[in-house]
PDB file of C-alpha atoms in Angstrom:
ATOM      1  CA  UNK Y  46     129.951 138.727  16.282  1.00 39.00           C
ATOM      2  CA  UNK Y  47     131.470 136.234  13.938  1.00 41.00           C
ATOM      3  CA  UNK Y  48     129.169 133.725  12.289  1.00 43.00           C
ATOM      4  CA  UNK Y  49     130.487 129.991  11.531  1.00 44.00           C
ATOM      5  CA  UNK Y  50     131.047 129.484   8.041  1.00 45.00           C
ATOM      6  CA  UNK Y  51     131.211 126.247   6.089  1.00 46.00           C
ATOM      7  CA  UNK Y  52     133.073 123.673   7.661  1.00 46.00           C
ATOM      8  CA  UNK Y  53     132.372 125.216  11.373  1.00 45.00           C
ATOM      9  CA  UNK Y  54     135.450 127.432  11.631  1.00 50.00           C
ATOM     10  CA  UNK Y  55     134.390 131.040  12.440  1.00 62.00           C
ATOM     11  CA  UNK Y  56     135.496 134.135  10.601  1.00 65.00           C
ATOM     12  CA  UNK Y  57     137.723 135.184  13.758  1.00 67.00           C
ATOM     13  CA  UNK Y  58     139.376 131.821  13.685  1.00 67.00           C
ATOM     14  CA  UNK Y  59     140.177 132.078   9.959  1.00 76.00           C
ATOM     15  CA  UNK Y  60     141.431 135.509  10.262  1.00 79.00           C
ATOM     16  CA  UNK Y  61     143.718 134.297  13.110  1.00 81.00           C
ATOM     17  CA  UNK Y  62     145.167 131.396  11.102  1.00 86.00           C
ATOM     18  CA  UNK Y  63     145.860 133.976   8.027  1.00 85.00           C
ATOM     19  CA  UNK Y  64     147.783 136.437  10.593  1.00 85.00           C
ATOM     20  CA  UNK Y  65     149.957 133.297  11.413  1.00 86.00           C
ATOM     21  CA  UNK Y  66     150.864 132.709   7.655  1.00 86.00           C
ATOM     22  CA  UNK Y  67     154.014 133.937   6.328  1.00 87.00           C
ATOM     23  CA  UNK Y  68     153.981 136.703   3.336  1.00 88.00           C
ATOM     24  CA  UNK Y  69     154.614 133.868   0.820  1.00 90.00           C
ATOM     25  CA  UNK Y  70     151.829 131.773   2.154  1.00 90.00           C
ATOM     26  CA  UNK Y  71     149.463 134.919   2.179  1.00 90.00           C
ATOM     27  CA  UNK Y  72     150.157 135.995  -1.373  1.00 90.00           C
ATOM     28  CA  UNK Y  73     149.784 132.402  -2.204  1.00 91.00           C
ATOM     29  CA  UNK Y  74     146.325 132.203  -0.583  1.00 91.00           C
ATOM     30  CA  UNK Y  75     145.162 135.365  -2.203  1.00 91.00           C
ATOM     31  CA  UNK Y  76     146.321 134.313  -5.492  1.00 93.00           C
ATOM     32  CA  UNK Y  77     144.551 130.935  -5.165  1.00 94.00           C
ATOM     33  CA  UNK Y  78     141.342 132.328  -3.950  1.00 93.00           C
ATOM     34  CA  UNK Y  79     141.186 135.239  -6.190  1.00 94.00           C
ATOM     35  CA  UNK Y  80     141.637 132.567  -9.151  1.00 96.00           C
ATOM     36  CA  UNK Y  81     138.777 130.478  -7.589  1.00 95.00           C
ATOM     37  CA  UNK Y  82     136.759 133.415  -7.498  1.00 95.00           C
ATOM     38  CA  UNK Y  83     137.368 134.257 -11.142  1.00 96.00           C
ATOM     39  CA  UNK Y  84     136.473 130.515 -12.034  1.00 96.00           C
ATOM     40  CA  UNK Y  85     133.310 131.035 -10.142  1.00 96.00           C
ATOM     41  CA  UNK Y  86     132.698 134.244 -12.026  1.00 96.00           C
ATOM     42  CA  UNK Y  87     133.034 132.594 -15.368  1.00 97.00           C
ATOM     43  CA  UNK Y  88     130.788 129.903 -14.242  1.00 96.00           C
ATOM     44  CA  UNK Y  89     127.875 132.236 -12.973  1.00 97.00           C
ATOM     45  CA  UNK Y  90     128.434 133.890 -16.534  1.00 97.00           C
ATOM     46  CA  UNK Y  91     127.566 130.555 -18.308  1.00 96.00           C
ATOM     47  CA  UNK Y  92     124.828 129.778 -16.102  1.00 97.00           C
ATOM     48  CA  UNK Y  93     123.360 133.042 -16.899  1.00 96.00           C
ATOM     49  CA  UNK Y  94     123.806 132.725 -20.466  1.00 96.00           C
ATOM     50  CA  UNK Y  95     122.107 129.117 -20.321  1.00 94.00           C
ATOM     51  CA  UNK Y  96     119.108 130.719 -18.442  1.00 95.00           C
ATOM     52  CA  UNK Y  97     118.685 133.114 -21.225  1.00 94.00           C
ATOM     53  CA  UNK Y  98     119.005 130.771 -23.981  1.00 91.00           C
ATOM     54  CA  UNK Y  99     116.278 128.607 -22.072  1.00 92.00           C
ATOM     55  CA  UNK Y 100     113.958 131.700 -21.656  1.00 93.00           C
ATOM     56  CA  UNK Y 101     114.198 132.329 -25.180  1.00 90.00           C
ATOM     57  CA  UNK Y 102     113.511 128.740 -26.089  1.00 88.00           C
ATOM     58  CA  UNK Y 103     110.435 128.782 -23.789  1.00 90.00           C
ATOM     59  CA  UNK Y 104     109.201 131.867 -25.548  1.00 90.00           C
ATOM     60  CA  UNK Y 105     109.617 130.264 -28.845  1.00 86.00           C
ATOM     61  CA  UNK Y 106     107.459 127.369 -27.652  1.00 88.00           C
ATOM     62  CA  UNK Y 107     104.774 129.492 -26.543  1.00 88.00           C
ATOM     63  CA  UNK Y 108     104.925 131.294 -29.846  1.00 85.00           C
ATOM     64  CA  UNK Y 109     105.177 127.982 -31.633  1.00 83.00           C
ATOM     65  CA  UNK Y 110     102.089 126.824 -29.914  1.00 82.00           C
ATOM     66  CA  UNK Y 111      99.916 129.717 -30.968  1.00 84.00           C
ATOM     67  CA  UNK Y 112     100.625 128.959 -34.954  1.00 81.00           C
ATOM     68  CA  UNK Y 113      98.179 126.948 -36.698  1.00 81.00           C
ATOM     69  CA  UNK Y 114      99.379 123.745 -38.594  1.00 81.00           C
ATOM     70  CA  UNK Y 115     100.682 124.592 -42.102  1.00 83.00           C
ATOM     71  CA  UNK Y 116     101.771 128.053 -41.322  1.00 84.00           C
ATOM     72  CA  UNK Y 117     104.903 129.247 -43.190  1.00 88.00           C
ATOM     73  CA  UNK Y 118     107.869 130.255 -41.047  1.00 86.00           C
ATOM     74  CA  UNK Y 119     111.626 130.593 -41.371  1.00 87.00           C
ATOM     75  CA  UNK Y 120     113.176 127.495 -39.506  1.00 81.00           C
ATOM     76  CA  UNK Y 121     116.782 128.232 -37.846  1.00 79.00           C
ATOM     77  CA  UNK Y 122     119.599 125.973 -39.142  1.00 80.00           C
ATOM     78  CA  UNK Y 123     122.266 127.697 -37.297  1.00 81.00           C
ATOM     79  CA  UNK Y 124     122.264 131.034 -35.209  1.00 78.00           C
ATOM     80  CA  UNK Y 125     122.606 133.028 -38.793  1.00 89.00           C
ATOM     81  CA  UNK Y 126     121.228 130.781 -41.112  1.00 92.00           C
ATOM     82  CA  UNK Y 127     117.328 130.409 -41.507  1.00 91.00           C
ATOM     83  CA  UNK Y 128     115.431 128.535 -44.285  1.00 94.00           C
ATOM     84  CA  UNK Y 129     111.522 128.562 -45.256  1.00 92.00           C
ATOM     85  CA  UNK Y 130     109.487 126.031 -44.091  1.00 89.00           C
ATOM     86  CA  UNK Y 131     105.903 125.159 -42.703  1.00 87.00           C
ATOM     87  CA  UNK Y 132     104.649 123.910 -39.734  1.00 82.00           C
ATOM     88  CA  UNK Y 133     103.557 120.263 -39.918  1.00 83.00           C
ATOM     89  CA  UNK Y 134     103.082 119.118 -36.336  1.00 79.00           C
ATOM     90  CA  UNK Y 135     102.330 121.764 -33.799  1.00 75.00           C
ATOM     91  CA  UNK Y 136     102.261 119.310 -30.874  1.00 84.00           C
ATOM     92  CA  UNK Y 137     105.943 117.803 -31.334  1.00 87.00           C
ATOM     93  CA  UNK Y 138     109.005 119.836 -30.832  1.00 87.00           C
ATOM     94  CA  UNK Y 139     112.607 118.623 -30.675  1.00 86.00           C
ATOM     95  CA  UNK Y 140     114.512 119.277 -27.341  1.00 87.00           C
ATOM     96  CA  UNK Y 141     118.363 119.769 -27.191  1.00 85.00           C
ATOM     97  CA  UNK Y 142     119.338 117.780 -24.094  1.00 85.00           C
ATOM     98  CA  UNK Y 143     122.954 118.635 -24.685  1.00 83.00           C
ATOM     99  CA  UNK Y 144     125.942 117.502 -26.519  1.00 89.00           C
ATOM    100  CA  UNK Y 145     124.185 117.470 -30.033  1.00 84.00           C
ATOM    101  CA  UNK Y 146     121.363 115.035 -28.712  1.00 90.00           C
ATOM    102  CA  UNK Y 147     117.813 115.828 -29.320  1.00 90.00           C
ATOM    103  CA  UNK Y 148     114.550 114.306 -27.859  1.00 93.00           C
ATOM    104  CA  UNK Y 149     111.045 114.568 -29.573  1.00 93.00           C
ATOM    105  CA  UNK Y 150     108.726 115.770 -26.921  1.00 93.00           C
ATOM    106  CA  UNK Y 151     105.001 117.184 -27.030  1.00 92.00           C
ATOM    107  CA  UNK Y 152     104.841 120.851 -26.600  1.00 90.00           C
ATOM    108  CA  UNK Y 153     103.926 120.566 -22.846  1.00 91.00           C
ATOM    109  CA  UNK Y 154     106.782 118.418 -22.226  1.00 94.00           C
ATOM    110  CA  UNK Y 155     108.881 120.740 -24.189  1.00 92.00           C
ATOM    111  CA  UNK Y 156     107.767 123.490 -21.881  1.00 92.00           C
ATOM    112  CA  UNK Y 157     108.109 121.675 -18.620  1.00 94.00           C
ATOM    113  CA  UNK Y 158     111.808 120.647 -19.609  1.00 94.00           C
ATOM    114  CA  UNK Y 159     112.698 124.403 -20.243  1.00 93.00           C
ATOM    115  CA  UNK Y 160     110.890 125.281 -16.757  1.00 95.00           C
ATOM    116  CA  UNK Y 161     112.812 122.645 -15.016  1.00 96.00           C
ATOM    117  CA  UNK Y 162     116.109 123.315 -16.583  1.00 95.00           C
ATOM    118  CA  UNK Y 163     115.696 126.990 -15.550  1.00 96.00           C
ATOM    119  CA  UNK Y 164     114.630 126.360 -11.814  1.00 97.00           C
ATOM    120  CA  UNK Y 165     117.573 123.918 -11.811  1.00 96.00           C
ATOM    121  CA  UNK Y 166     119.912 126.595 -12.885  1.00 96.00           C
ATOM    122  CA  UNK Y 167     118.846 129.395 -10.975  1.00 96.00           C
ATOM    123  CA  UNK Y 168     119.254 126.954  -7.670  1.00 96.00           C
ATOM    124  CA  UNK Y 169     122.930 126.368  -8.975  1.00 96.00           C
ATOM    125  CA  UNK Y 170     123.332 130.122  -9.680  1.00 96.00           C
ATOM    126  CA  UNK Y 171     122.074 131.031  -6.069  1.00 96.00           C
ATOM    127  CA  UNK Y 172     124.557 128.456  -4.635  1.00 96.00           C
ATOM    128  CA  UNK Y 173     127.481 129.586  -6.803  1.00 96.00           C
ATOM    129  CA  UNK Y 174     126.847 133.149  -5.938  1.00 96.00           C
ATOM    130  CA  UNK Y 175     126.911 132.393  -2.184  1.00 95.00           C
ATOM    131  CA  UNK Y 176     130.208 130.461  -2.655  1.00 95.00           C
ATOM    132  CA  UNK Y 177     131.636 133.242  -4.714  1.00 95.00           C
ATOM    133  CA  UNK Y 178     130.964 135.588  -2.103  1.00 94.00           C
ATOM    134  CA  UNK Y 179     132.265 133.735   0.682  1.00 93.00           C
ATOM    135  CA  UNK Y 180     135.594 133.199  -1.549  1.00 93.00           C
ATOM    136  CA  UNK Y 181     135.709 136.868  -2.308  1.00 93.00           C
ATOM    137  CA  UNK Y 182     135.574 137.983   1.393  1.00 92.00           C
ATOM    138  CA  UNK Y 183     138.452 135.275   2.101  1.00 90.00           C
ATOM    139  CA  UNK Y 184     140.517 136.830  -0.416  1.00 91.00           C
ATOM    140  CA  UNK Y 185     139.689 140.444   0.848  1.00 92.00           C
ATOM    141  CA  UNK Y 186     140.580 139.263   4.334  1.00 91.00           C
ATOM    142  CA  UNK Y 187     143.953 137.720   3.067  1.00 91.00           C
ATOM    143  CA  UNK Y 188     144.662 141.094   1.049  1.00 91.00           C
ATOM    144  CA  UNK Y 189     144.245 143.170   4.134  1.00 91.00           C
ATOM    145  CA  UNK Y 190     146.397 140.966   6.378  1.00 91.00           C
ATOM    146  CA  UNK Y 191     149.068 141.313   3.884  1.00 90.00           C
ATOM    147  CA  UNK Y 192     148.847 144.838   3.182  1.00 91.00           C
ATOM    148  CA  UNK Y 193     148.933 145.225   7.112  1.00 89.00           C
ATOM    149  CA  UNK Y 194     151.978 142.816   7.438  1.00 88.00           C
ATOM    150  CA  UNK Y 195     153.845 144.530   4.688  1.00 88.00           C
ATOM    151  CA  UNK Y 196     153.313 148.028   6.163  1.00 89.00           C
ATOM    152  CA  UNK Y 197     154.882 146.571   9.340  1.00 86.00           C
ATOM    153  CA  UNK Y 198     158.033 145.570   7.434  1.00 83.00           C
ATOM    154  CA  UNK Y 199     158.377 148.784   5.715  1.00 76.00           C
ATOM    155  CA  UNK Y 200     160.947 151.071   7.140  1.00 73.00           C
ATOM    156  CA  UNK Y 201     159.488 154.001   8.847  1.00 65.00           C
ATOM    157  CA  UNK Y 202     161.061 157.360   7.637  1.00 56.00           C
TER     158      UNK Y 202
END
């Protein structure tokens, strides 16, 4: 039995609408939905990367909180450039909040920020994954109907 999708249209009704479309309309629909699926996949990959970076930052904060004041360490200036430094204030950290802005926070606030951002990103990831799955099924359905219509038009020999 078909279940309602977003917008209240059942999968059977959507299939029925697609079967009424011309070949050109079906091709255009499939191309559009495939493009949307690809964009959603890119977004999913970007969110996954952001989650990994926040996990690394959270681990770094945990590691940093265990180091004593005055501890010598390498400080990253870029992804591949580190300079020697010492830990002056173990309870204050700079948190990158995006687009080049940093905010000074306590260690606990920094950990909390990372945790909240990870939860938000995971929630967004789950929503996008569900949407991508639905779009993929629409694309597959359109492709199947398109193939069936092309077979009907092909001369039988």
